[in-house]
């Protein structure tokens, strides 16, 4: 993906959808098709769960575990880990990103989930897990399309990747167990162990994170960065989508009866997600503007705050609660809503860019 703005600040080409790859452009369509295929598969093979559970890694069947790992690896292979140390050069962007991603974002999703899904504990828990999984993948695409700061995005993505390994389990325990207890909220309908969350993060984020880091390091050393980013990454990139779609097919195959009997539940899951994306994106822009950041840095801040790592959220939900859980279904609804919403916000960003008056801070 190439940046469309030149150094003189010429207006960007706003034909956003045509800059997305064919797979990314129709991601909501592929997700809907995978949902339909899963429902059909579940009706044709009623004993599918027994087949999948024949071989397990922990509590997750081997085929699903492999799908989840393949879903995460290409995303983490794209991260520029060598840029992580440069985040200290712009303390404002770093601090604002950490506040938005790791304080405001999870707290907002927690509040929305409890306000809008008080009677649906499994979906509520799934949304809270989504709020804890900060974006490390598609944000690079949205940022480029909106003419944000590519290097800043790479730094924040690398920061989020490392931070998730360290903090996801801790924050999961806080928002799913400790905080509801402090507030007197009823969590008796949701049984889980914080250690199960931590173990799922280590497996489904730690393993592909290590593989992604080693891939970039070995690939760049042996054949150079141009080959790695120009040839290797485009080849493995679609694997993430295939892993996601495979997981969705299996999920809907096993949840077919619950889904078809309660279609309103999907709409109820979507509503807090829509509110979340809007508040986080607008909040990122307002904070960036108030802090005197340039349009490029503010745009990067907004999209990294609004996006979520649904791959990790789905993996954790399946690893802790099972593939037939409402938590897993809530994670799957996420990308179905996120993609069209953030594409629309790219257009809004490009409209704002034409009217931006703040000067970029001295670097």
GROMACS .gro file of N, CA and C in nm, residues 186-343:
model
  474
  186UNK      N    1  -2.326  -0.874   3.877
  186UNK     CA    2  -2.344  -1.018   3.883
  186UNK      C    3  -2.268  -1.086   3.770
  187UNK      N    4  -2.169  -1.166   3.806
  187UNK     CA    5  -2.090  -1.239   3.705
  187UNK      C    6  -2.101  -1.390   3.726
  188UNK      N    7  -2.204  -1.434   3.797
  188UNK     CA    8  -2.216  -1.577   3.828
  188UNK      C    9  -2.243  -1.662   3.704
  189UNK      N   10  -2.292  -1.598   3.596
  189UNK     CA   11  -2.322  -1.674   3.474
  189UNK      C   12  -2.200  -1.696   3.386
  190UNK      N   13  -2.087  -1.639   3.424
  190UNK     CA   14  -1.965  -1.653   3.343
  190UNK      C   15  -1.856  -1.711   3.431
  191UNK      N   16  -1.810  -1.830   3.398
  191UNK     CA   17  -1.707  -1.897   3.476
  191UNK      C   18  -1.581  -1.907   3.391
  192UNK      N   19  -1.470  -1.856   3.444
  192UNK     CA   20  -1.344  -1.860   3.370
  192UNK      C   21  -1.229  -1.846   3.469
  193UNK      N   22  -1.111  -1.875   3.421
  193UNK     CA   23  -0.990  -1.858   3.501
  193UNK      C   24  -0.900  -1.756   3.432
  194UNK      N   25  -0.850  -1.656   3.507
  194UNK     CA   26  -0.755  -1.562   3.446
  194UNK      C   27  -0.634  -1.630   3.386
  195UNK      N   28  -0.596  -1.745   3.445
  195UNK     CA   29  -0.481  -1.817   3.393
  195UNK      C   30  -0.510  -1.877   3.255
  196UNK      N   31  -0.637  -1.913   3.231
  196UNK     CA   32  -0.675  -1.964   3.099
  196UNK      C   33  -0.661  -1.854   2.994
  197UNK      N   34  -0.696  -1.731   3.030
  197UNK     CA   35  -0.679  -1.619   2.937
  197UNK      C   36  -0.531  -1.598   2.908
  198UNK      N   37  -0.450  -1.597   3.015
  198UNK     CA   38  -0.306  -1.575   2.997
  198UNK      C   39  -0.245  -1.685   2.910
  199UNK      N   40  -0.287  -1.810   2.933
  199UNK     CA   41  -0.233  -1.922   2.854
  199UNK      C   42  -0.274  -1.909   2.708
  200UNK      N   43  -0.398  -1.871   2.682
  200UNK     CA   44  -0.443  -1.853   2.544
  200UNK      C   45  -0.364  -1.743   2.474
  201UNK      N   46  -0.335  -1.634   2.546
  201UNK     CA   47  -0.256  -1.525   2.487
  201UNK      C   48  -0.115  -1.573   2.455
  202UNK      N   49  -0.055  -1.648   2.547
  202UNK     CA   50   0.080  -1.699   2.523
  202UNK      C   51   0.083  -1.789   2.400
  203UNK      N   52  -0.018  -1.875   2.387
  203UNK     CA   53  -0.020  -1.969   2.274
  203UNK      C   54  -0.053  -1.898   2.144
  204UNK      N   55  -0.166  -1.825   2.142
  204UNK     CA   56  -0.218  -1.773   2.016
  204UNK      C   57  -0.166  -1.635   1.979
  205UNK      N   58  -0.093  -1.569   2.071
  205UNK     CA   59  -0.023  -1.445   2.036
  205UNK      C   60   0.127  -1.462   2.049
  206UNK      N   61   0.170  -1.527   2.156
  206UNK     CA   62   0.314  -1.542   2.179
  206UNK      C   63   0.384  -1.624   2.072
  207UNK      N   64   0.325  -1.738   2.033
  207UNK     CA   65   0.387  -1.823   1.932
  207UNK      C   66   0.396  -1.753   1.796
  208UNK      N   67   0.284  -1.698   1.743
  208UNK     CA   68   0.296  -1.628   1.615
  208UNK      C   69   0.377  -1.499   1.624
  209UNK      N   70   0.380  -1.435   1.741
  209UNK     CA   71   0.465  -1.316   1.758
  209UNK      C   72   0.611  -1.354   1.743
  210UNK      N   73   0.651  -1.462   1.808
  210UNK     CA   74   0.790  -1.508   1.795
  210UNK      C   75   0.820  -1.549   1.651
  211UNK      N   76   0.726  -1.619   1.589
  211UNK     CA   77   0.746  -1.661   1.450
  211UNK      C   78   0.754  -1.542   1.356
  212UNK      N   79   0.668  -1.441   1.379
  212UNK     CA   80   0.670  -1.321   1.296
  212UNK      C   81   0.799  -1.243   1.311
  213UNK      N   82   0.846  -1.231   1.433
  213UNK     CA   83   0.972  -1.161   1.458
  213UNK      C   84   1.088  -1.233   1.391
  214UNK      N   85   1.095  -1.364   1.406
  214UNK     CA   86   1.204  -1.441   1.346
  214UNK      C   87   1.196  -1.438   1.193
  215UNK      N   88   1.075  -1.441   1.140
  215UNK     CA   89   1.059  -1.435   0.994
  215UNK      C   90   1.117  -1.306   0.938
  216UNK      N   91   1.082  -1.194   1.002
  216UNK     CA   92   1.134  -1.066   0.953
  216UNK      C   93   1.285  -1.058   0.971
  217UNK      N   94   1.333  -1.098   1.085
  217UNK     CA   95   1.476  -1.089   1.111
  217UNK      C   96   1.557  -1.175   1.015
  218UNK      N   97   1.515  -1.300   0.998
  218UNK     CA   98   1.588  -1.391   0.910
  218UNK      C   99   1.570  -1.352   0.764
  219UNK      N  100   1.447  -1.316   0.727
  219UNK     CA  101   1.420  -1.278   0.588
  219UNK      C  102   1.496  -1.155   0.545
  220UNK      N  103   1.497  -1.051   0.630
  220UNK     CA  104   1.567  -0.929   0.593
  220UNK      C  105   1.719  -0.950   0.590
  221UNK      N  106   1.768  -1.031   0.681
  221UNK     CA  107   1.914  -1.056   0.683
  221UNK      C  108   1.958  -1.137   0.562
  222UNK      N  109   1.877  -1.232   0.521
  222UNK     CA  110   1.919  -1.321   0.412
  222UNK      C  111   1.892  -1.263   0.274
  223UNK      N  112   1.778  -1.193   0.255
  223UNK     CA  113   1.743  -1.144   0.123
  223UNK      C  114   1.709  -0.995   0.117
  224UNK      N  115   1.712  -0.928   0.231
  224UNK     CA  116   1.689  -0.783   0.230
  224UNK      C  117   1.543  -0.745   0.254
  225UNK      N  118   1.524  -0.621   0.297
  225UNK     CA  119   1.389  -0.572   0.332
  225UNK      C  120   1.300  -0.562   0.209
  226UNK      N  121   1.356  -0.521   0.096
  226UNK     CA  122   1.274  -0.507  -0.025
  226UNK      C  123   1.211  -0.641  -0.063
  227UNK      N  124   1.289  -0.748  -0.058
  227UNK     CA  125   1.235  -0.880  -0.089
  227UNK      C  126   1.131  -0.922   0.014
  228UNK      N  127   1.163  -0.898   0.141
  228UNK     CA  128   1.074  -0.943   0.248
  228UNK      C  129   0.938  -0.875   0.239
  229UNK      N  130   0.939  -0.742   0.221
  229UNK     CA  131   0.813  -0.668   0.218
  229UNK      C  132   0.747  -0.668   0.081
  230UNK      N  133   0.827  -0.683  -0.024
  230UNK     CA  134   0.771  -0.679  -0.159
  230UNK      C  135   0.729  -0.814  -0.214
  231UNK      N  136   0.791  -0.921  -0.165
  231UNK     CA  137   0.761  -1.054  -0.218
  231UNK      C  138   0.707  -1.151  -0.113
  232UNK      N  139   0.776  -1.158   0.001
  232UNK     CA  140   0.736  -1.256   0.103
  232UNK      C  141   0.603  -1.222   0.169
  233UNK      N  142   0.590  -1.097   0.218
  233UNK     CA  143   0.467  -1.060   0.288
  233UNK      C  144   0.342  -1.070   0.199
  234UNK      N  145   0.348  -1.025   0.072
  234UNK     CA  146   0.228  -1.042  -0.011
  234UNK      C  147   0.186  -1.188  -0.030
  235UNK      N  148   0.284  -1.279  -0.027
  235UNK     CA  149   0.252  -1.421  -0.045
  235UNK      C  150   0.184  -1.480   0.078
  236UNK      N  151   0.230  -1.441   0.196
  236UNK     CA  152   0.171  -1.500   0.317
  236UNK      C  153   0.053  -1.420   0.369
  237UNK      N  154   0.033  -1.298   0.320
  237UNK     CA  155  -0.074  -1.212   0.370
  237UNK      C  156  -0.213  -1.275   0.368
  238UNK      N  157  -0.253  -1.336   0.256
  238UNK     CA  158  -0.388  -1.395   0.250
  238UNK      C  159  -0.411  -1.509   0.348
  239UNK      N  160  -0.303  -1.568   0.400
  239UNK     CA  161  -0.319  -1.679   0.494
  239UNK      C  162  -0.399  -1.636   0.617
  240UNK      N  163  -0.380  -1.510   0.660
  240UNK     CA  164  -0.453  -1.460   0.777
  240UNK      C  165  -0.603  -1.462   0.751
  241UNK      N  166  -0.643  -1.419   0.632
  241UNK     CA  167  -0.785  -1.420   0.598
  241UNK      C  168  -0.839  -1.562   0.589
  242UNK      N  169  -0.760  -1.652   0.529
  242UNK     CA  170  -0.805  -1.791   0.519
  242UNK      C  171  -0.824  -1.852   0.658
  243UNK      N  172  -0.732  -1.822   0.749
  243UNK     CA  173  -0.745  -1.872   0.886
  243UNK      C  174  -0.868  -1.817   0.955
  244UNK      N  175  -0.896  -1.686   0.933
  244UNK     CA  176  -1.014  -1.625   0.992
  244UNK      C  177  -1.141  -1.687   0.937
  245UNK      N  178  -1.148  -1.702   0.804
  245UNK     CA  179  -1.268  -1.758   0.742
  245UNK      C  180  -1.289  -1.904   0.783
  246UNK      N  181  -1.181  -1.981   0.793
  246UNK     CA  182  -1.191  -2.119   0.839
  246UNK      C  183  -1.250  -2.124   0.980
  247UNK      N  184  -1.201  -2.036   1.068
  247UNK     CA  185  -1.252  -2.031   1.204
  247UNK      C  186  -1.400  -1.995   1.207
  248UNK      N  187  -1.440  -1.899   1.122
  248UNK     CA  188  -1.580  -1.857   1.117
  248UNK      C  189  -1.669  -1.971   1.068
  249UNK      N  190  -1.623  -2.044   0.965
  249UNK     CA  191  -1.700  -2.157   0.913
  249UNK      C  192  -1.725  -2.259   1.025
  250UNK      N  193  -1.620  -2.296   1.097
  250UNK     CA  194  -1.634  -2.395   1.204
  250UNK      C  195  -1.723  -2.341   1.315
  251UNK      N  196  -1.702  -2.215   1.352
  251UNK     CA  197  -1.781  -2.154   1.458
  251UNK      C  198  -1.930  -2.157   1.426
  252UNK      N  199  -1.965  -2.118   1.304
  252UNK     CA  200  -2.107  -2.115   1.267
  252UNK      C  201  -2.162  -2.254   1.241
  253UNK      N  202  -2.076  -2.347   1.202
  253UNK     CA  203  -2.122  -2.484   1.186
  253UNK      C  204  -2.164  -2.543   1.320
  254UNK      N  205  -2.090  -2.508   1.425
  254UNK     CA  206  -2.119  -2.562   1.557
  254UNK      C  207  -2.226  -2.482   1.631
  255UNK      N  208  -2.249  -2.357   1.590
  255UNK     CA  209  -2.345  -2.271   1.659
  255UNK      C  210  -2.471  -2.247   1.576
  256UNK      N  211  -2.490  -2.324   1.472
  256UNK     CA  212  -2.599  -2.297   1.379
  256UNK      C  213  -2.735  -2.281   1.444
  257UNK      N  214  -2.771  -2.372   1.534
  257UNK     CA  215  -2.903  -2.366   1.596
  257UNK      C  216  -2.921  -2.240   1.679
  258UNK      N  217  -2.817  -2.207   1.758
  258UNK     CA  218  -2.826  -2.087   1.842
  258UNK      C  219  -2.838  -1.961   1.759
  259UNK      N  220  -2.764  -1.956   1.647
  259UNK     CA  221  -2.761  -1.835   1.565
  259UNK      C  222  -2.893  -1.815   1.491
  260UNK      N  223  -2.942  -1.921   1.427
  260UNK     CA  224  -3.064  -1.907   1.349
  260UNK      C  225  -3.186  -1.884   1.437
  261UNK      N  226  -3.181  -1.931   1.561
  261UNK     CA  227  -3.295  -1.911   1.650
  261UNK      C  228  -3.294  -1.776   1.719
  262UNK      N  229  -3.176  -1.707   1.718
  262UNK     CA  230  -3.166  -1.578   1.787
  262UNK      C  231  -3.093  -1.475   1.701
  263UNK      N  232  -3.148  -1.442   1.584
  263UNK     CA  233  -3.079  -1.344   1.498
  263UNK      C  234  -3.069  -1.206   1.559
  264UNK      N  235  -3.162  -1.171   1.648
  264UNK     CA  236  -3.158  -1.040   1.711
  264UNK      C  237  -3.033  -1.023   1.797
  265UNK      N  238  -2.979  -1.133   1.847
  265UNK     CA  239  -2.858  -1.125   1.929
  265UNK      C  240  -2.741  -1.068   1.851
  266UNK      N  241  -2.730  -1.105   1.723
  266UNK     CA  242  -2.620  -1.052   1.640
  266UNK      C  243  -2.633  -0.901   1.628
  267UNK      N  244  -2.755  -0.852   1.610
  267UNK     CA  245  -2.778  -0.707   1.601
  267UNK      C  246  -2.742  -0.639   1.733
  268UNK      N  247  -2.774  -0.705   1.842
  268UNK     CA  248  -2.742  -0.645   1.973
  268UNK      C  249  -2.592  -0.642   1.998
  269UNK      N  250  -2.519  -0.740   1.947
  269UNK     CA  251  -2.373  -0.738   1.958
  269UNK      C  252  -2.316  -0.625   1.873
  270UNK      N  253  -2.376  -0.603   1.756
  270UNK     CA  254  -2.324  -0.502   1.663
  270UNK      C  255  -2.339  -0.360   1.716
  271UNK      N  256  -2.446  -0.333   1.789
  271UNK     CA  257  -2.474  -0.195   1.832
  271UNK      C  258  -2.364  -0.137   1.921
  272UNK      N  259  -2.322  -0.203   2.030
  272UNK     CA  260  -2.213  -0.147   2.110
  272UNK      C  261  -2.082  -0.135   2.033
  273UNK      N  262  -2.060  -0.225   1.936
  273UNK     CA  263  -1.940  -0.214   1.854
  273UNK      C  264  -1.942  -0.085   1.771
  274UNK      N  265  -2.057  -0.053   1.712
  274UNK     CA  266  -2.069   0.070   1.634
  274UNK      C  267  -2.042   0.193   1.721
  275UNK      N  268  -2.101   0.195   1.839
  275UNK     CA  269  -2.080   0.307   1.930
  275UNK      C  270  -1.934   0.316   1.971
  276UNK      N  271  -1.873   0.202   1.998
  276UNK     CA  272  -1.733   0.197   2.039
  276UNK      C  273  -1.641   0.255   1.932
  277UNK      N  274  -1.657   0.208   1.807
  277UNK     CA  275  -1.571   0.257   1.699
  277UNK      C  276  -1.582   0.408   1.684
  278UNK      N  277  -1.703   0.461   1.689
  278UNK     CA  278  -1.724   0.604   1.670
  278UNK      C  279  -1.659   0.684   1.782
  279UNK      N  280  -1.682   0.644   1.907
  279UNK     CA  281  -1.627   0.720   2.021
  279UNK      C  282  -1.475   0.715   2.022
  280UNK      N  283  -1.417   0.598   1.998
  280UNK     CA  284  -1.271   0.586   2.002
  280UNK      C  285  -1.206   0.665   1.890
  281UNK      N  286  -1.264   0.660   1.771
  281UNK     CA  287  -1.206   0.733   1.658
  281UNK      C  288  -1.216   0.884   1.680
  282UNK      N  289  -1.333   0.931   1.718
  282UNK     CA  290  -1.351   1.074   1.744
  282UNK      C  291  -1.263   1.118   1.860
  283UNK      N  292  -1.257   1.037   1.965
  283UNK     CA  293  -1.171   1.070   2.079
  283UNK      C  294  -1.025   1.081   2.040
  284UNK      N  295  -0.979   0.991   1.953
  284UNK     CA  296  -0.841   0.998   1.906
  284UNK      C  297  -0.812   1.127   1.831
  285UNK      N  298  -0.906   1.166   1.746
  285UNK     CA  299  -0.888   1.291   1.671
  285UNK      C  300  -0.888   1.412   1.762
  286UNK      N  301  -0.980   1.415   1.857
  286UNK     CA  302  -0.989   1.530   1.946
  286UNK      C  303  -0.864   1.542   2.034
  287UNK      N  304  -0.815   1.429   2.083
  287UNK     CA  305  -0.694   1.432   2.166
  287UNK      C  306  -0.572   1.474   2.084
  288UNK      N  307  -0.561   1.420   1.963
  288UNK     CA  308  -0.449   1.458   1.878
  288UNK      C  309  -0.451   1.605   1.842
  289UNK      N  310  -0.567   1.655   1.808
  289UNK     CA  311  -0.582   1.796   1.773
  289UNK      C  312  -0.550   1.885   1.892
  290UNK      N  313  -0.606   1.850   2.009
  290UNK     CA  314  -0.583   1.931   2.129
  290UNK      C  315  -0.437   1.930   2.172
  291UNK      N  316  -0.365   1.821   2.139
  291UNK     CA  317  -0.225   1.810   2.178
  291UNK      C  318  -0.130   1.872   2.077
  292UNK      N  319  -0.185   1.925   1.967
  292UNK     CA  320  -0.102   1.990   1.867
  292UNK      C  321  -0.031   1.896   1.771
  293UNK      N  322  -0.080   1.773   1.760
  293UNK     CA  323  -0.018   1.680   1.665
  293UNK      C  324  -0.056   1.717   1.523
  294UNK      N  325   0.025   1.676   1.429
  294UNK     CA  326  -0.005   1.698   1.288
  294UNK      C  327  -0.123   1.611   1.246
  295UNK      N  328  -0.177   1.640   1.129
  295UNK     CA  329  -0.286   1.558   1.076
  295UNK      C  330  -0.242   1.412   1.066
  296UNK      N  331  -0.120   1.390   1.017
  296UNK     CA  332  -0.073   1.253   0.995
  296UNK      C  333  -0.066   1.175   1.127
  297UNK      N  334  -0.007   1.238   1.231
  297UNK     CA  335   0.004   1.170   1.360
  297UNK      C  336  -0.134   1.152   1.425
  298UNK      N  337  -0.220   1.252   1.412
  298UNK     CA  338  -0.353   1.244   1.470
  298UNK      C  339  -0.434   1.133   1.405
  299UNK      N  340  -0.422   1.121   1.273
  299UNK     CA  341  -0.493   1.015   1.201
  299UNK      C  342  -0.445   0.878   1.247
  300UNK      N  343  -0.316   0.862   1.260
  300UNK     CA  344  -0.260   0.736   1.308
  300UNK      C  345  -0.310   0.705   1.448
  301UNK      N  346  -0.312   0.807   1.533
  301UNK     CA  347  -0.361   0.789   1.670
  301UNK      C  348  -0.506   0.743   1.671
  302UNK      N  349  -0.589   0.805   1.587
  302UNK     CA  350  -0.732   0.774   1.585
  302UNK      C  351  -0.759   0.631   1.537
  303UNK      N  352  -0.691   0.591   1.431
  303UNK     CA  353  -0.718   0.457   1.377
  303UNK      C  354  -0.660   0.347   1.464
  304UNK      N  355  -0.546   0.369   1.526
  304UNK     CA  356  -0.492   0.267   1.617
  304UNK      C  357  -0.578   0.254   1.741
  305UNK      N  358  -0.648   0.362   1.778
  305UNK     CA  359  -0.738   0.356   1.893
  305UNK      C  360  -0.870   0.287   1.859
  306UNK      N  361  -0.920   0.311   1.737
  306UNK     CA  362  -1.053   0.260   1.700
  306UNK      C  363  -1.050   0.113   1.659
  307UNK      N  364  -0.939   0.066   1.602
  307UNK     CA  365  -0.933  -0.072   1.555
  307UNK      C  366  -0.907  -0.170   1.667
  308UNK      N  367  -0.943  -0.295   1.642
  308UNK     CA  368  -0.919  -0.401   1.741
  308UNK      C  369  -0.863  -0.525   1.674
  309UNK      N  370  -0.792  -0.603   1.753
  309UNK     CA  371  -0.731  -0.727   1.706
  309UNK      C  372  -0.831  -0.841   1.724
  310UNK      N  373  -0.924  -0.852   1.628
  310UNK     CA  374  -1.028  -0.953   1.641
  310UNK      C  375  -0.973  -1.094   1.630
  311UNK      N  376  -0.862  -1.110   1.561
  311UNK     CA  377  -0.801  -1.242   1.553
  311UNK      C  378  -0.767  -1.294   1.693
  312UNK      N  379  -0.703  -1.207   1.773
  312UNK     CA  380  -0.667  -1.246   1.909
  312UNK      C  381  -0.791  -1.265   1.995
  313UNK      N  382  -0.889  -1.176   1.981
  313UNK     CA  383  -1.011  -1.187   2.062
  313UNK      C  384  -1.082  -1.319   2.035
  314UNK      N  385  -1.091  -1.357   1.908
  314UNK     CA  386  -1.155  -1.485   1.873
  314UNK      C  387  -1.074  -1.602   1.929
  315UNK      N  388  -0.942  -1.594   1.917
  315UNK     CA  389  -0.856  -1.702   1.966
  315UNK      C  390  -0.871  -1.720   2.117
  316UNK      N  391  -0.870  -1.609   2.191
  316UNK     CA  392  -0.883  -1.616   2.336
  316UNK      C  393  -1.021  -1.668   2.375
  317UNK      N  394  -1.126  -1.618   2.308
  317UNK     CA  395  -1.262  -1.662   2.340
  317UNK      C  396  -1.278  -1.813   2.317
  318UNK      N  397  -1.224  -1.861   2.206
  318UNK     CA  398  -1.233  -2.005   2.178
  318UNK      C  399  -1.147  -2.084   2.276
  319UNK      N  400  -1.026  -2.035   2.303
  319UNK     CA  401  -0.936  -2.107   2.393
  319UNK      C  402  -0.988  -2.117   2.534
  320UNK      N  403  -1.058  -2.014   2.583
  320UNK     CA  404  -1.106  -2.010   2.721
  320UNK      C  405  -1.247  -2.064   2.734
  321UNK      N  406  -1.336  -2.025   2.642
  321UNK     CA  407  -1.478  -2.057   2.657
  321UNK      C  408  -1.529  -2.162   2.558
  322UNK      N  409  -1.452  -2.192   2.454
  322UNK     CA  410  -1.493  -2.293   2.359
  322UNK      C  411  -1.546  -2.235   2.230
  323UNK      N  412  -1.541  -2.315   2.125
  323UNK     CA  413  -1.579  -2.268   1.992
  323UNK      C  414  -1.730  -2.247   1.980
  324UNK      N  415  -1.808  -2.312   2.066
  324UNK     CA  416  -1.954  -2.295   2.058
  324UNK      C  417  -2.005  -2.188   2.154
  325UNK      N  418  -1.916  -2.112   2.215
  325UNK     CA  419  -1.956  -2.013   2.316
  325UNK      C  420  -2.008  -1.884   2.253
  326UNK      N  421  -2.089  -1.813   2.329
  326UNK     CA  422  -2.133  -1.681   2.287
  326UNK      C  423  -2.019  -1.583   2.281
  327UNK      N  424  -1.917  -1.604   2.364
  327UNK     CA  425  -1.799  -1.516   2.361
  327UNK      C  426  -1.731  -1.522   2.224
  328UNK      N  427  -1.719  -1.644   2.170
  328UNK     CA  428  -1.657  -1.660   2.038
  328UNK      C  429  -1.742  -1.595   1.929
  329UNK      N  430  -1.873  -1.609   1.939
  329UNK     CA  431  -1.961  -1.547   1.839
  329UNK      C  432  -1.949  -1.395   1.842
  330UNK      N  433  -1.940  -1.338   1.962
  330UNK     CA  434  -1.924  -1.192   1.972
  330UNK      C  435  -1.796  -1.146   1.903
  331UNK      N  436  -1.689  -1.225   1.915
  331UNK     CA  437  -1.565  -1.189   1.847
  331UNK      C  438  -1.579  -1.193   1.696
  332UNK      N  439  -1.655  -1.289   1.644
  332UNK     CA  440  -1.671  -1.303   1.499
  332UNK      C  441  -1.753  -1.187   1.441
  333UNK      N  442  -1.851  -1.138   1.515
  333UNK     CA  443  -1.931  -1.026   1.466
  333UNK      C  444  -1.844  -0.901   1.449
  334UNK      N  445  -1.737  -0.891   1.526
  334UNK     CA  446  -1.651  -0.773   1.524
  334UNK      C  447  -1.602  -0.729   1.388
  335UNK      N  448  -1.527  -0.815   1.316
  335UNK     CA  449  -1.475  -0.771   1.186
  335UNK      C  450  -1.584  -0.745   1.083
  336UNK      N  451  -1.698  -0.811   1.098
  336UNK     CA  452  -1.810  -0.785   1.008
  336UNK      C  453  -1.856  -0.640   1.019
  337UNK      N  454  -1.848  -0.584   1.140
  337UNK     CA  455  -1.888  -0.444   1.163
  337UNK      C  456  -1.772  -0.349   1.140
  338UNK      N  457  -1.651  -0.390   1.184
  338UNK     CA  458  -1.536  -0.298   1.182
  338UNK      C  459  -1.498  -0.255   1.040
  339UNK      N  460  -1.494  -0.349   0.947
  339UNK     CA  461  -1.441  -0.317   0.815
  339UNK      C  462  -1.521  -0.206   0.745
  340UNK      N  463  -1.653  -0.218   0.728
  340UNK     CA  464  -1.724  -0.108   0.661
  340UNK      C  465  -1.722   0.023   0.740
  341UNK      N  466  -1.724   0.014   0.873
  341UNK     CA  467  -1.722   0.136   0.954
  341UNK      C  468  -1.589   0.211   0.937
  342UNK      N  469  -1.478   0.139   0.944
  342UNK     CA  470  -1.348   0.207   0.933
  342UNK      C  471  -1.318   0.253   0.791
  343UNK      N  472  -1.371   0.183   0.691
  343UNK     CA  473  -1.359   0.234   0.554
  343UNK      C  474  -1.431   0.368   0.544
   0.00000   0.00000   0.00000
